[in-house]
Short mmCIF file of C-alpha atoms in Angstrom, two decimals:
data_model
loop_
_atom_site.label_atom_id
_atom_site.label_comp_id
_atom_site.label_asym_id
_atom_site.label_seq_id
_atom_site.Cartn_x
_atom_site.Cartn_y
_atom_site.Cartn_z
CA UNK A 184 0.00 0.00 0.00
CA UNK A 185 1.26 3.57 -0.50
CA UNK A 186 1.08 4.33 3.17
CA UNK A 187 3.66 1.81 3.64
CA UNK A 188 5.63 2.90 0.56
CA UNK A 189 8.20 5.10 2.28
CA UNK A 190 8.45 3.63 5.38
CA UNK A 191 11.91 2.13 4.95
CA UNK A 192 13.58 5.83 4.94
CA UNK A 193 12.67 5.66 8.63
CA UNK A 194 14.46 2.07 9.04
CA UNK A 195 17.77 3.79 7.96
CA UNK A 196 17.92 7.32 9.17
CA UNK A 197 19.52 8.28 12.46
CA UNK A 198 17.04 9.15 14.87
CA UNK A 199 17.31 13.12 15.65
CA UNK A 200 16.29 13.10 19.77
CA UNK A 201 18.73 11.26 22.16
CA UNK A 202 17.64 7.72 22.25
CA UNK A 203 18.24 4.52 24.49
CA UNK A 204 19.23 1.44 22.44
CA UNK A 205 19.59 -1.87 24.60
CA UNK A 206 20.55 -4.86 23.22
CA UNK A 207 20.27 -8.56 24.63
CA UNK A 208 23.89 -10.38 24.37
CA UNK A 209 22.00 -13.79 23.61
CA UNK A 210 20.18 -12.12 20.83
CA UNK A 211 19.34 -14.53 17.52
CA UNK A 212 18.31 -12.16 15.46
CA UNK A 213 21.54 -10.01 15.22
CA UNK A 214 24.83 -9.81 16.61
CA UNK A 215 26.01 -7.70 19.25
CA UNK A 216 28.09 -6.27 17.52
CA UNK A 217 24.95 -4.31 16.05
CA UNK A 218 24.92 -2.28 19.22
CA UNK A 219 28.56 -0.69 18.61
CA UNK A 220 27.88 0.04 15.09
CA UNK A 221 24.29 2.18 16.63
CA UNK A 222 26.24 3.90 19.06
CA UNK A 223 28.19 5.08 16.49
CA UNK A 224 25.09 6.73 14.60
CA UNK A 225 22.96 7.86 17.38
CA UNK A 226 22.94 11.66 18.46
CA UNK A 227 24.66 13.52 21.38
CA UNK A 228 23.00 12.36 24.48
CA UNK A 229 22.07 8.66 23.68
CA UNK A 230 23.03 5.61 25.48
CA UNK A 231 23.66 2.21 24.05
CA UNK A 232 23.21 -0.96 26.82
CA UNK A 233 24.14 -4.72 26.01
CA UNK A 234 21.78 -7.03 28.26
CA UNK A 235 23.70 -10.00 29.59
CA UNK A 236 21.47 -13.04 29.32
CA UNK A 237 19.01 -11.95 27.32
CA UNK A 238 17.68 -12.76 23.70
CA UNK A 239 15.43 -10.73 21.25
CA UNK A 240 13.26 -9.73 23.83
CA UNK A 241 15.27 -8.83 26.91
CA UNK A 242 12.55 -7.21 28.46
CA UNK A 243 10.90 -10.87 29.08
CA UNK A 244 14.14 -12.26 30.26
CA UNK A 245 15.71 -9.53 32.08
CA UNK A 246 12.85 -7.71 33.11
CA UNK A 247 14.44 -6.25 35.99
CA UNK A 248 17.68 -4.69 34.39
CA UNK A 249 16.03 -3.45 31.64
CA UNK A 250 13.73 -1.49 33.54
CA UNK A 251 16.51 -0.04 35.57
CA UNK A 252 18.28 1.02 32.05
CA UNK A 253 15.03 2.49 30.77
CA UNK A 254 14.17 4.34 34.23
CA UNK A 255 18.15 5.54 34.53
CA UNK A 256 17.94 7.14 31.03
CA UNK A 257 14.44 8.98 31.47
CA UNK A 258 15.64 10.30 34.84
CA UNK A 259 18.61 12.52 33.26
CA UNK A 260 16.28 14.37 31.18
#
């Protein structure tokens, strides 16, 4: 559908506002390396976590630290 037709130029740009990008270790779907190459491209003010023990969704396996990460970030705003 058309809607849909541009949606990839979102996929690939840098986002513009200081972001929080975690990353589980045990991830199948990409590497970790993934998370250096995002910290590279993110803006002034973002943070970039790798989740020990945690796959694709490290916020069902490491429920805990995640929400520490996510809480730590919001609070320097």
């Amino acid at each position: 559908p058309a809607q849909y037709a541009e949606l990839h130029r979102y996929w690939t740009e840098a986002p513009s506002l200081p972001s929080l990008y975690l990353h589980g270790r045990d991830d199948g779907c990409a590497t970790p390396a993934f998370a250096h190459w995002t910290e590279k491209v993110l803006p002034a003010g973002s943070e970039v976590a790798i989740v020990e023990h945690a796959g694709h969704f490290l916020q069902l396996d490491q429920p805990e630290e995640v929400a520490e990460l996510v809480l730590g970030f919001i609070g320097q705003g």
